[in-house]
Amino acid sequence: MDADLVVVGSGFFGLTVAERIAEQYGRKVLVIDRRSHIGGNAYSEANPETGIEVHKYGAHLFHTSNERVWEYVNRFTAFTSYQHRVYTTHKGEVFQMPINLGTINQFFRSAYGPDEARALIKEQAAELDGKTPENLDEQGVNLIGRPLYEAFIRNYTAKQWQTDPRDLPASIISRLPVRYTYDNRYFNDRFEGLPVDGYTAWIERMADHKNIEVKLGVDFFDESQPISKGNVVGNVPVVYTGPVDKYFDYAEGDLSWRTIDLKEEVLDIGDFQGCSVMNYADADVPFTRIHEFRHFHPERDYTTDKTVIHREYSRFAEHGDEPYYPINTAADREKLLAYRDLAAAEKSVLFGGRLGTYKYLDMHMAIGAAMSMVDNKLAPYFGKGDALV
Ligand code: FAD
Ligand code: NA
């Protein structure tokens, strides 16, 4: 193998590392992924029946306030002016999310100004009377009062976690933002938009470099092929973005994850719900939300007689499921510390990305973290010949 660096995983973390080392340091990078496509969870493809771009692993919205990341991603794609907004259905009525003055006034059938609404929520949130919240239910009441918590948060969270919120730790929610304006823009970041030609075009441009070779359908733990852990580690530096527990063969136990199931449907109507994301706040609806992909790109000339939706269901991940969101129990955090020690001691292997660090990372965070790894670890190694630690 003539690669200077092997990157395991072609998600945004792995591709950012690969692109920087190939372009900035002129080194040869070999990227492998066990999936049949690049891009990790941000991968999207045109639905064959309708041509509508579908985010295969769940809807992905790009947003960042990090100027360096924004400048970097704009080298590979232009962004539309899409601004994300989310609605929620509760007892047969549709409300704006996140909870804002519009939600509050509709819910209480009122016309409160900001100060009146703030006073009302403060009074409702005082129900625990200074007692420390002992579970998620009490925490929710303590943050926004019982009426809003029970309508919009309680059952939605129960569905996400498949657990009664009285049995969930208070720490899952540290804050529940309530806006005392009518602003219902979902993200507060300075920069937001969707890639004009789609995620896959963006991702392919990152990998399109003479010093980068991508091999798909290659599992790093498959010792029957040449780019495996056993064959590579110790010979060529590795950036590993797969699950950290898997790398060490679960020696410290499994880290727990939530996963989602997405049920895709093509419907014979032009517009199903009038928005890209509709949450379902109530317990009697088994899914958490419906994504309708045409609404992510209103500027595109999509067919007007069909539409594509994903119903999203949430559950605990088993071995073999795609790990999506770290659950982060106290036991997980203890195992993670042990894995971090093992990772630090694993010579010439760097662990990164959401799976390699057991951290939920938005795309801009994964890209930013990859740039930091290049700055702090790989630049000294490739640029100055320092040891890789
Ligand atoms: P990944 O994209 O997961 O890439 C890791 C890659 O490693 C995968 O392709 C995997 O196949 C490969 N791999 C793993 N093990 C092996 C192995 N043994 N051998 C070879 N290859 C291997 N971010 C946003 O900014 N906005 C959003 O709206 C958003 N929505 C999301 C919705 C969902 C449901 C999820 C799960 C994530 C969402 N994200 C969103 C986060 C975004 O997907 C991540 O930031 C991004 O995927 C992180 O990239 P990564 O490279 O760390 O990991
Ligand atoms: Na290491």
Short mmCIF file of N, CA and C and ligand atoms in Angstrom, two decimals, residues 343-344 346 349, ligand 2:
data_model
loop_
_atom_site.label_atom_id
_atom_site.label_comp_id
_atom_site.label_asym_id
_atom_site.label_seq_id
_atom_site.Cartn_x
_atom_site.Cartn_y
_atom_site.Cartn_z
N ALA A 343 -7.82 4.15 23.51
CA ALA A 343 -7.61 4.88 22.24
C ALA A 343 -6.31 5.68 22.29
N ALA A 344 -6.07 6.32 23.44
CA ALA A 344 -4.85 7.13 23.57
C ALA A 344 -3.61 6.25 23.47
N GLU A 346 -3.37 3.49 21.79
CA GLU A 346 -3.27 2.80 20.48
C GLU A 346 -2.39 3.63 19.56
N VAL A 349 -2.94 5.59 15.78
CA VAL A 349 -4.36 5.57 15.40
C VAL A 349 -5.05 6.72 16.11
NA NA B 2 -4.13 6.80 19.58
#
